[in-house]
Tab-separated table of N, CA and C and ligand atoms in Angstrom:
chain	number	residue	atom	x	y	z
A	1	MET	N	-0.819	-7.760	11.728
A	1	MET	CA	-0.728	-6.300	11.512
A	1	MET	C	0.718	-5.858	11.689
A	2	SER	N	1.209	-5.124	10.707
A	2	SER	CA	2.556	-4.565	10.795
A	2	SER	C	2.432	-3.046	10.647
A	3	GLU	N	2.939	-2.322	11.626
A	3	GLU	CA	2.707	-0.867	11.657
A	3	GLU	C	3.324	-0.124	10.484
A	4	GLN	N	4.422	-0.685	9.962
A	4	GLN	CA	5.106	-0.005	8.849
A	4	GLN	C	4.439	-0.307	7.508
A	5	CYS	N	3.506	-1.258	7.512
A	5	CYS	CA	2.995	-1.797	6.249
A	5	CYS	C	1.828	-0.952	5.731
A	6	VAL	N	1.965	-0.436	4.514
A	6	VAL	CA	0.935	0.456	3.965
A	6	VAL	C	-0.394	-0.296	3.739
A	7	PHE	N	-0.331	-1.582	3.388
A	7	PHE	CA	-1.588	-2.315	3.191
A	7	PHE	C	-2.276	-2.570	4.533
A	8	CYS	N	-1.508	-2.818	5.599
A	8	CYS	CA	-2.125	-2.932	6.929
A	8	CYS	C	-2.761	-1.594	7.329
A	9	GLN	N	-2.102	-0.504	6.990
A	9	GLN	CA	-2.675	0.816	7.307
A	9	GLN	C	-3.997	1.011	6.560
A	10	ILE	N	-4.043	0.593	5.306
A	10	ILE	CA	-5.292	0.681	4.536
A	10	ILE	C	-6.363	-0.198	5.188
A	11	LEU	N	-5.987	-1.427	5.551
A	11	LEU	CA	-6.960	-2.356	6.167
A	11	LEU	C	-7.488	-1.821	7.488
A	12	ASN	N	-6.651	-1.074	8.192
A	12	ASN	CA	-7.063	-0.510	9.485
A	12	ASN	C	-7.615	0.909	9.358
A	13	GLN	N	-7.868	1.308	8.124
A	13	GLN	CA	-8.419	2.642	7.828
A	13	GLN	C	-7.542	3.773	8.356
A	14	GLN	N	-6.244	3.522	8.409
A	14	GLN	CA	-5.291	4.581	8.770
A	14	GLN	C	-4.717	5.224	7.508
A	15	ALA	N	-5.044	4.652	6.362
A	15	ALA	CA	-4.637	5.232	5.076
A	15	ALA	C	-5.806	5.050	4.120
A	16	PRO	N	-5.986	5.995	3.182
A	16	PRO	CA	-7.137	5.910	2.270
A	16	PRO	C	-6.909	4.877	1.165
A	17	CYS	N	-7.985	4.419	0.572
A	17	CYS	CA	-7.866	3.584	-0.628
A	17	CYS	C	-9.125	3.769	-1.463
A	18	TYR	N	-9.078	3.238	-2.675
A	18	TYR	CA	-10.235	3.241	-3.568
A	18	TYR	C	-10.764	1.804	-3.576
A	19	PRO	N	-11.764	1.509	-2.721
A	19	PRO	CA	-12.174	0.120	-2.520
A	19	PRO	C	-13.029	-0.433	-3.653
A	20	VAL	N	-12.839	-1.728	-3.903
A	20	VAL	CA	-13.605	-2.424	-4.943
A	20	VAL	C	-14.465	-3.534	-4.340
A	21	HIS	N	-13.902	-4.285	-3.395
A	21	HIS	CA	-14.658	-5.403	-2.822
A	21	HIS	C	-14.012	-5.881	-1.533
A	22	GLU	N	-14.803	-6.552	-0.708
A	22	GLU	CA	-14.277	-7.048	0.561
A	22	GLU	C	-14.934	-8.380	0.904
A	23	THR	N	-14.141	-9.340	1.382
A	23	THR	CA	-14.685	-10.575	1.951
A	23	THR	C	-14.139	-10.679	3.373
A	24	ARG	N	-14.472	-11.775	4.050
A	24	ARG	CA	-13.968	-11.959	5.421
A	24	ARG	C	-12.445	-11.992	5.465
A	25	TYR	N	-11.846	-12.512	4.381
A	25	TYR	CA	-10.399	-12.759	4.395
A	25	TYR	C	-9.600	-11.849	3.476
A	26	THR	N	-10.294	-11.115	2.601
A	26	THR	CA	-9.572	-10.320	1.592
A	26	THR	C	-10.178	-8.927	1.450
A	27	LYS	N	-9.348	-8.005	0.961
A	27	LYS	CA	-9.861	-6.711	0.532
A	27	LYS	C	-9.263	-6.432	-0.843
A	28	THR	N	-10.101	-5.910	-1.736
A	28	THR	CA	-9.667	-5.560	-3.089
A	28	THR	C	-9.807	-4.058	-3.258
A	29	PHE	N	-8.724	-3.417	-3.703
A	29	PHE	CA	-8.772	-1.969	-3.954
A	29	PHE	C	-7.890	-1.648	-5.146
A	30	LEU	N	-8.001	-0.424	-5.647
A	30	LEU	CA	-7.217	-0.039	-6.822
A	30	LEU	C	-5.780	0.264	-6.444
A	31	ASP	N	-4.869	-0.118	-7.333
A	31	ASP	CA	-3.468	0.291	-7.208
A	31	ASP	C	-3.410	1.788	-7.516
A	32	ILE	N	-2.784	2.579	-6.636
A	32	ILE	CA	-2.771	4.034	-6.894
A	32	ILE	C	-1.712	4.433	-7.925
A	33	PHE	N	-0.870	3.487	-8.321
A	33	PHE	CA	0.041	3.699	-9.458
A	33	PHE	C	-0.344	2.662	-10.517
A	34	PRO	N	-1.498	2.849	-11.167
A	34	PRO	CA	-2.016	1.772	-12.019
A	34	PRO	C	-1.139	1.517	-13.244
A	35	ALA	N	-0.858	0.225	-13.496
A	35	ALA	CA	-0.164	-0.161	-14.723
A	35	ALA	C	-1.102	0.017	-15.913
A	36	SER	N	-2.409	-0.047	-15.649
A	36	SER	CA	-3.431	0.295	-16.644
A	36	SER	C	-4.690	0.662	-15.852
A	37	PRO	N	-5.629	1.389	-16.460
A	37	PRO	CA	-6.838	1.755	-15.716
A	37	PRO	C	-7.590	0.513	-15.246
A	38	GLY	N	-7.916	0.458	-13.970
A	38	GLY	CA	-8.634	-0.692	-13.419
A	38	GLY	C	-7.725	-1.703	-12.739
A	39	HIS	N	-6.436	-1.382	-12.629
A	39	HIS	CA	-5.447	-2.255	-11.949
A	39	HIS	C	-5.874	-2.458	-10.491
A	40	CYS	N	-6.193	-3.704	-10.138
A	40	CYS	CA	-6.667	-4.032	-8.777
A	40	CYS	C	-5.615	-4.803	-7.997
A	41	LEU	N	-5.648	-4.633	-6.692
A	41	LEU	CA	-4.824	-5.427	-5.767
A	41	LEU	C	-5.769	-6.184	-4.849
A	42	ILE	N	-5.520	-7.476	-4.696
A	42	ILE	CA	-6.303	-8.303	-3.762
A	42	ILE	C	-5.358	-8.648	-2.619
A	43	VAL	N	-5.671	-8.182	-1.420
A	43	VAL	CA	-4.763	-8.392	-0.288
A	43	VAL	C	-5.448	-9.229	0.785
A	44	THR	N	-4.650	-9.996	1.520
A	44	THR	CA	-5.180	-10.741	2.664
A	44	THR	C	-5.408	-9.774	3.817
A	45	LYS	N	-6.427	-10.036	4.630
A	45	LYS	CA	-6.666	-9.156	5.781
A	45	LYS	C	-5.602	-9.367	6.852
A	46	ASP	N	-5.052	-10.585	6.929
A	46	ASP	CA	-3.931	-10.819	7.844
A	46	ASP	C	-2.633	-10.440	7.143
A	47	HIS	N	-1.658	-10.008	7.930
A	47	HIS	CA	-0.365	-9.630	7.343
A	47	HIS	C	0.531	-10.851	7.158
A	48	TYR	N	0.758	-11.214	5.909
A	48	TYR	CA	1.782	-12.202	5.558
A	48	TYR	C	2.696	-11.491	4.577
A	49	GLN	N	3.992	-11.699	4.746
A	49	GLN	CA	4.929	-10.990	3.873
A	49	GLN	C	4.786	-11.412	2.411
A	50	ASP	N	4.664	-12.715	2.211
A	50	ASP	CA	4.661	-13.225	0.835
A	50	ASP	C	4.065	-14.635	0.819
A	51	ILE	N	4.157	-15.280	-0.327
A	51	ILE	CA	3.546	-16.606	-0.489
A	51	ILE	C	4.193	-17.641	0.434
A	52	PHE	N	5.440	-17.376	0.846
A	52	PHE	CA	6.149	-18.334	1.702
A	52	PHE	C	5.661	-18.270	3.151
A	53	GLU	N	5.041	-17.146	3.505
A	53	GLU	CA	4.543	-16.967	4.863
A	53	GLU	C	3.022	-17.210	4.940
A	54	ALA	N	2.319	-16.938	3.861
A	54	ALA	CA	0.852	-17.038	3.866
A	54	ALA	C	0.404	-18.489	4.026
A	55	THR	N	-0.768	-18.670	4.658
A	55	THR	CA	-1.303	-20.026	4.825
A	55	THR	C	-1.915	-20.503	3.496
A	56	PRO	N	-2.007	-21.811	3.309
A	56	PRO	CA	-2.639	-22.335	2.095
A	56	PRO	C	-4.073	-21.823	1.951
A	57	GLU	N	-4.780	-21.658	3.074
A	57	GLU	CA	-6.170	-21.170	3.017
A	57	GLU	C	-6.210	-19.733	2.493
A	58	ALA	N	-5.296	-18.897	2.992
A	58	ALA	CA	-5.260	-17.492	2.556
A	58	ALA	C	-4.923	-17.414	1.070
A	59	ILE	N	-3.967	-18.215	0.649
A	59	ILE	CA	-3.557	-18.219	-0.762
A	59	ILE	C	-4.722	-18.681	-1.644
A	60	SER	N	-5.434	-19.675	-1.154
A	60	SER	CA	-6.565	-20.190	-1.904
A	60	SER	C	-7.680	-19.142	-2.032
A	61	MET	N	-7.957	-18.445	-0.940
A	61	MET	CA	-8.995	-17.397	-0.966
A	61	MET	C	-8.612	-16.271	-1.919
A	62	VAL	N	-7.349	-15.853	-1.859
A	62	VAL	CA	-6.888	-14.779	-2.749
A	62	VAL	C	-6.998	-15.232	-4.207
A	63	GLY	N	-6.675	-16.490	-4.465
A	63	GLY	CA	-6.783	-17.021	-5.826
A	63	GLY	C	-8.218	-17.006	-6.322
A	64	HIS	N	-9.121	-17.437	-5.433
A	64	HIS	CA	-10.544	-17.486	-5.799
A	64	HIS	C	-11.076	-16.079	-6.091
A	65	VAL	N	-10.813	-15.156	-5.168
A	65	VAL	CA	-11.307	-13.783	-5.342
A	65	VAL	C	-10.656	-13.140	-6.572
A	66	SER	N	-9.366	-13.382	-6.770
A	66	SER	CA	-8.664	-12.767	-7.910
A	66	SER	C	-9.272	-13.211	-9.238
A	67	THR	N	-9.647	-14.474	-9.318
A	67	THR	CA	-10.270	-14.979	-10.546
A	67	THR	C	-11.575	-14.236	-10.818
A	68	LEU	N	-12.355	-14.035	-9.759
A	68	LEU	CA	-13.638	-13.341	-9.934
A	68	LEU	C	-13.437	-11.849	-10.204
A	69	ILE	N	-12.378	-11.270	-9.658
A	69	ILE	CA	-12.073	-9.864	-9.971
A	69	ILE	C	-11.612	-9.752	-11.431
A	70	ALA	N	-10.926	-10.770	-11.927
A	70	ALA	CA	-10.548	-10.778	-13.352
A	70	ALA	C	-11.808	-10.782	-14.229
A	71	HIS	N	-12.793	-11.604	-13.862
A	71	HIS	CA	-14.071	-11.599	-14.590
A	71	HIS	C	-14.716	-10.208	-14.493
A	72	THR	N	-14.618	-9.604	-13.314
A	72	THR	CA	-15.231	-8.286	-13.087
A	72	THR	C	-14.632	-7.238	-14.030
A	73	VAL	N	-13.289	-7.157	-14.092
A	73	VAL	CA	-12.675	-6.126	-14.944
A	73	VAL	C	-12.921	-6.439	-16.424
A	74	LYS	N	-12.910	-7.717	-16.768
A	74	LYS	CA	-13.131	-8.084	-18.180
A	74	LYS	C	-14.539	-7.658	-18.614
A	75	GLN	N	-15.517	-7.937	-17.789
A	75	GLN	CA	-16.899	-7.577	-18.132
A	75	GLN	C	-17.110	-6.078	-18.118
A	76	GLU	N	-16.602	-5.424	-17.085
A	76	GLU	CA	-16.887	-4.000	-16.933
A	76	GLU	C	-16.103	-3.159	-17.939
A	77	LEU	N	-14.838	-3.521	-18.178
A	77	LEU	CA	-13.983	-2.685	-19.025
A	77	LEU	C	-13.852	-3.223	-20.450
A	78	GLN	N	-14.359	-4.451	-20.684
A	78	GLN	CA	-14.283	-5.047	-22.028
A	78	GLN	C	-12.840	-5.027	-22.551
A	79	CYS	N	-11.893	-5.347	-21.663
A	79	CYS	CA	-10.480	-5.354	-22.064
A	79	CYS	C	-10.186	-6.633	-22.872
A	80	ASP	N	-9.071	-6.602	-23.631
A	80	ASP	CA	-8.724	-7.764	-24.465
A	80	ASP	C	-8.213	-8.931	-23.631
A	81	GLY	N	-7.528	-8.619	-22.533
A	81	GLY	CA	-6.948	-9.670	-21.692
A	81	GLY	C	-6.807	-9.168	-20.263
A	82	VAL	N	-6.416	-10.077	-19.366
A	82	VAL	CA	-6.231	-9.716	-17.957
A	82	VAL	C	-4.993	-10.435	-17.428
A	83	GLY	N	-4.064	-9.684	-16.836
A	83	GLY	CA	-2.902	-10.283	-16.177
A	83	GLY	C	-3.203	-10.506	-14.705
A	84	ILE	N	-2.888	-11.706	-14.212
A	84	ILE	CA	-3.049	-12.013	-12.784
A	84	ILE	C	-1.706	-12.528	-12.302
A	85	PHE	N	-1.098	-11.827	-11.365
A	85	PHE	CA	0.205	-12.307	-10.912
A	85	PHE	C	0.569	-11.688	-9.581
A	86	GLN	N	1.583	-12.261	-8.975
A	86	GLN	CA	2.095	-11.685	-7.733
A	86	GLN	C	3.595	-11.959	-7.626
A	87	LEU	N	4.275	-11.165	-6.781
A	87	LEU	CA	5.735	-11.195	-6.665
A	87	LEU	C	6.123	-11.515	-5.230
A	88	ASN	N	7.203	-12.271	-5.068
A	88	ASN	CA	7.650	-12.687	-3.737
A	88	ASN	C	9.122	-12.359	-3.540
A	89	GLY	N	9.389	-11.380	-2.671
A	89	GLY	CA	10.765	-10.996	-2.377
A	89	GLY	C	11.235	-9.870	-3.273
A	90	ALA	N	12.111	-9.026	-2.710
A	90	ALA	CA	12.640	-7.882	-3.461
A	90	ALA	C	13.302	-8.352	-4.755
A	91	ALA	N	13.967	-9.509	-4.694
A	91	ALA	CA	14.678	-10.011	-5.875
A	91	ALA	C	13.709	-10.314	-7.018
A	92	ALA	N	12.453	-10.577	-6.660
A	92	ALA	CA	11.439	-10.863	-7.686
A	92	ALA	C	10.697	-9.594	-8.100
A	93	GLY	N	11.045	-8.456	-7.459
A	93	GLY	CA	10.399	-7.193	-7.811
A	93	GLY	C	9.315	-6.763	-6.860
A	94	GLN	N	9.099	-7.534	-5.767
A	94	GLN	CA	8.061	-7.144	-4.792
A	94	GLN	C	8.470	-5.831	-4.125
A	95	THR	N	7.515	-4.930	-4.000
A	95	THR	CA	7.811	-3.618	-3.392
A	95	THR	C	6.981	-3.363	-2.136
A	96	VAL	N	5.849	-4.025	-1.984
A	96	VAL	CA	5.062	-3.918	-0.745
A	96	VAL	C	5.017	-5.317	-0.136
A	97	PHE	N	5.544	-5.461	1.066
A	97	PHE	CA	5.782	-6.792	1.624
A	97	PHE	C	4.614	-7.257	2.490
A	98	HIS	N	3.465	-7.268	1.847
A	98	HIS	CA	2.213	-7.804	2.396
A	98	HIS	C	1.599	-8.564	1.226
A	99	TYR	N	1.429	-9.872	1.409
A	99	TYR	CA	1.002	-10.760	0.324
A	99	TYR	C	-0.220	-10.214	-0.434
A	100	HIS	N	-0.117	-10.125	-1.727
A	100	HIS	CA	-1.218	-9.598	-2.544
A	100	HIS	C	-1.104	-10.093	-3.979
A	101	MET	N	-2.214	-10.023	-4.677
A	101	MET	CA	-2.293	-10.393	-6.095
A	101	MET	C	-2.621	-9.145	-6.908
A	102	HIS	N	-1.984	-9.033	-8.070
A	102	HIS	CA	-2.335	-7.974	-9.029
A	102	HIS	C	-3.325	-8.547	-10.045
A	103	VAL	N	-4.348	-7.769	-10.367
A	103	VAL	CA	-5.223	-8.092	-11.509
A	103	VAL	C	-5.201	-6.864	-12.412
A	104	ILE	N	-4.632	-7.046	-13.610
A	104	ILE	CA	-4.384	-5.893	-14.495
A	104	ILE	C	-5.082	-6.079	-15.839
A	105	PRO	N	-6.053	-5.198	-16.139
A	105	PRO	CA	-6.684	-5.242	-17.468
A	105	PRO	C	-5.638	-4.916	-18.536
A	106	ARG	N	-5.650	-5.651	-19.642
A	106	ARG	CA	-4.681	-5.430	-20.715
A	106	ARG	C	-5.388	-5.274	-22.051
A	107	ASN	N	-4.845	-4.398	-22.891
A	107	ASN	CA	-5.378	-4.241	-24.240
A	107	ASN	C	-4.261	-4.402	-25.257
A	108	ALA	N	-4.594	-5.006	-26.373
A	108	ALA	CA	-3.601	-5.328	-27.402
A	108	ALA	C	-2.793	-4.087	-27.763
A	109	GLY	N	-1.486	-4.267	-27.846
A	109	GLY	CA	-0.612	-3.190	-28.297
A	109	GLY	C	-0.141	-2.266	-27.192
A	110	GLU	N	-0.694	-2.412	-25.984
A	110	GLU	CA	-0.286	-1.520	-24.897
A	110	GLU	C	0.921	-2.070	-24.147
A	111	ASP	N	1.605	-1.169	-23.454
A	111	ASP	CA	2.784	-1.505	-22.666
A	111	ASP	C	2.441	-2.567	-21.611
A	112	LEU	N	3.321	-3.559	-21.432
A	112	LEU	CA	3.037	-4.642	-20.478
A	112	LEU	C	3.769	-4.479	-19.147
A	113	ALA	N	4.236	-3.277	-18.830
A	113	ALA	CA	4.935	-3.063	-17.555
A	113	ALA	C	4.034	-3.450	-16.392
A	114	ILE	N	4.663	-3.974	-15.338
A	114	ILE	CA	3.924	-4.384	-14.137
A	114	ILE	C	3.720	-3.185	-13.216
A	115	HIS	N	4.770	-2.390	-13.063
A	115	HIS	CA	4.718	-1.242	-12.161
A	115	HIS	C	4.701	0.057	-12.951
A	116	SER	N	3.977	1.039	-12.411
A	116	SER	CA	4.012	2.374	-12.992
A	116	SER	C	4.531	3.332	-11.936
A	117	ARG	N	5.234	4.370	-12.375
A	117	ARG	CA	5.697	5.382	-11.415
A	117	ARG	C	4.742	6.559	-11.368
A	118	VAL	N	3.750	6.525	-12.252
A	118	VAL	CA	2.820	7.651	-12.355
A	118	VAL	C	1.579	7.341	-11.525
A	119	SER	N	1.281	8.221	-10.579
A	119	SER	CA	0.105	7.940	-9.756
A	119	SER	C	-1.158	8.281	-10.550
A	120	GLY	N	-2.212	7.516	-10.293
A	120	GLY	CA	-3.472	7.710	-11.009
A	120	GLY	C	-4.127	9.027	-10.617
A	121	ASP	N	-4.957	9.544	-11.501
A	121	ASP	CA	-5.713	10.759	-11.217
A	121	ASP	C	-6.801	10.417	-10.183
A	122	PRO	N	-6.860	11.140	-9.062
A	122	PRO	CA	-7.808	10.786	-7.995
A	122	PRO	C	-9.254	10.691	-8.475
A	123	GLU	N	-9.651	11.588	-9.348
A	123	GLU	CA	-11.047	11.570	-9.828
A	123	GLU	C	-11.303	10.325	-10.683
A	124	GLU	N	-10.320	9.975	-11.529
A	124	GLU	CA	-10.463	8.767	-12.365
A	124	GLU	C	-10.456	7.509	-11.507
A	125	LEU	N	-9.607	7.481	-10.482
A	125	LEU	CA	-9.549	6.316	-9.585
A	125	LEU	C	-10.876	6.156	-8.853
A	126	ARG	N	-11.428	7.270	-8.403
A	126	ARG	CA	-12.695	7.235	-7.660
A	126	ARG	C	-13.815	6.683	-8.554
A	127	ALA	N	-13.869	7.200	-9.790
A	127	ALA	CA	-14.916	6.755	-10.729
A	127	ALA	C	-14.720	5.279	-11.085
A	128	MET	N	-13.460	4.869	-11.277
A	128	MET	CA	-13.165	3.467	-11.620
A	128	MET	C	-13.559	2.545	-10.465
A	129	ALA	N	-13.229	2.941	-9.226
A	129	ALA	CA	-13.569	2.111	-8.055
A	129	ALA	C	-15.083	1.952	-7.947
A	130	GLU	N	-15.793	3.008	-8.269
A	130	GLU	CA	-17.252	2.948	-8.193
A	130	GLU	C	-17.801	1.957	-9.224
A	131	ARG	N	-17.294	2.066	-10.468
A	131	ARG	CA	-17.732	1.149	-11.537
A	131	ARG	C	-17.425	-0.297	-11.173
A	132	LEU	N	-16.169	-0.551	-10.764
A	132	LEU	CA	-15.757	-1.939	-10.506
A	132	LEU	C	-16.434	-2.497	-9.264
A	133	SER	N	-16.672	-1.648	-8.265
A	133	SER	CA	-17.293	-2.190	-7.052
A	133	SER	C	-18.744	-2.576	-7.324
A	134	ARG	N	-19.411	-1.817	-8.180
A	134	ARG	CA	-20.787	-2.177	-8.553
A	134	ARG	C	-20.795	-3.538	-9.269
A	135	ARG	N	-19.887	-3.687	-10.230
A	135	ARG	CA	-19.814	-4.942	-10.999
A	135	ARG	C	-19.352	-6.099	-10.107
A	136	ALA	N	-18.389	-5.829	-9.210
A	136	ALA	CA	-17.865	-6.890	-8.320
A	136	ALA	C	-18.962	-7.389	-7.385
A	137	ALA	N	-19.845	-6.493	-6.969
A	137	ALA	CA	-20.931	-6.905	-6.076
A	137	ALA	C	-21.796	-7.971	-6.757
A	138	GLU	N	-21.959	-7.848	-8.088
A	138	GLU	CA	-22.714	-8.865	-8.839
A	138	GLU	C	-21.882	-10.136	-9.006
A	139	MET	N	-20.652	-9.953	-9.460
A	139	MET	CA	-19.815	-11.109	-9.805
A	139	MET	C	-19.439	-11.940	-8.580
A	140	LEU	N	-19.312	-11.288	-7.422
A	140	LEU	CA	-18.885	-12.006	-6.217
A	140	LEU	C	-20.032	-12.157	-5.226
A	141	ASP	N	-21.238	-12.077	-5.730
A	141	ASP	CA	-22.402	-12.213	-4.861
A	141	ASP	C	-22.327	-13.557	-4.121
A	142	GLY	N	-22.393	-13.519	-2.808
A	142	GLY	CA	-22.373	-14.765	-2.026
A	142	GLY	C	-20.983	-15.237	-1.634
A	143	VAL	N	-19.935	-14.600	-2.185
A	143	VAL	CA	-18.558	-14.988	-1.799
A	143	VAL	C	-18.216	-14.279	-0.499
A	144	ASP	N	-17.884	-15.060	0.498
A	144	ASP	CA	-17.697	-14.519	1.839
A	144	ASP	C	-16.241	-14.645	2.252
B	201	5GP	P1	4.393	-5.352	-5.589
B	201	5GP	O1	5.527	-4.643	-6.270
B	201	5GP	O2	4.735	-5.526	-4.121
B	201	5GP	O3	3.968	-6.606	-6.246
B	201	5GP	O4	3.140	-4.405	-5.708
B	201	5GP	C1	2.865	-3.365	-4.833
B	201	5GP	C2	1.895	-2.449	-5.526
B	201	5GP	O5	1.335	-1.585	-4.546
B	201	5GP	C3	2.521	-1.554	-6.595
B	201	5GP	O6	1.918	-1.819	-7.852
B	201	5GP	C4	2.269	-0.132	-6.108
B	201	5GP	O7	1.907	0.733	-7.147
B	201	5GP	C5	1.132	-0.323	-5.116
B	201	5GP	N1	1.101	0.636	-4.021
B	201	5GP	C6	2.164	1.145	-3.343
B	201	5GP	N2	1.736	1.969	-2.353
B	201	5GP	C7	0.369	1.981	-2.426
B	201	5GP	C8	-0.658	2.654	-1.673
B	201	5GP	O8	-0.395	3.407	-0.741
B	201	5GP	N3	-1.942	2.407	-2.036
B	201	5GP	C9	-2.271	1.568	-3.069
B	201	5GP	N4	-3.557	1.403	-3.353
B	201	5GP	N5	-1.323	0.928	-3.802
B	201	5GP	C10	-0.031	1.129	-3.485
B	202	ZN	ZN1	0.590	-5.654	6.131
């Protein structure tokens, strides 16, 4: 736990989020500056700055959950493609220094930017989290 870390604050319910799914080791919620509608973040429950600090087990769990969240957004949103990636270090473009994976629904012809400066509409984020969490409950049934 790092007090300055916004993802730790979310994990400790000191900051709000739009939740999608939770396992023993991970929490998945919507990015509040979505690169596209349905942009999810999969974060470890323990605070690791990046892939260089995270344990192999944590990285493996995030990879497993991220794959299933990709299936979730593809099925629920019927998008053309899904980007799965993560950044390590400011030089690589990382802006929140708590290890996490991005899962971004993509549609042909749309902008491929990773980060958006425009915050999502709260009502749309709430509705999206509800849709994806329902679908994720099916897709990740039994994943602990
Ligand atoms: P990074 O640049 O570190 O790979 O990604 C960090 C992501 O966290 C960005 O896409 C940014 O929009 C998102 N983000 C920043 N602050 C918050 C927040 O308070 N809540 C949520 N849900 N996402 C955030
Ligand atoms: Zn943290």
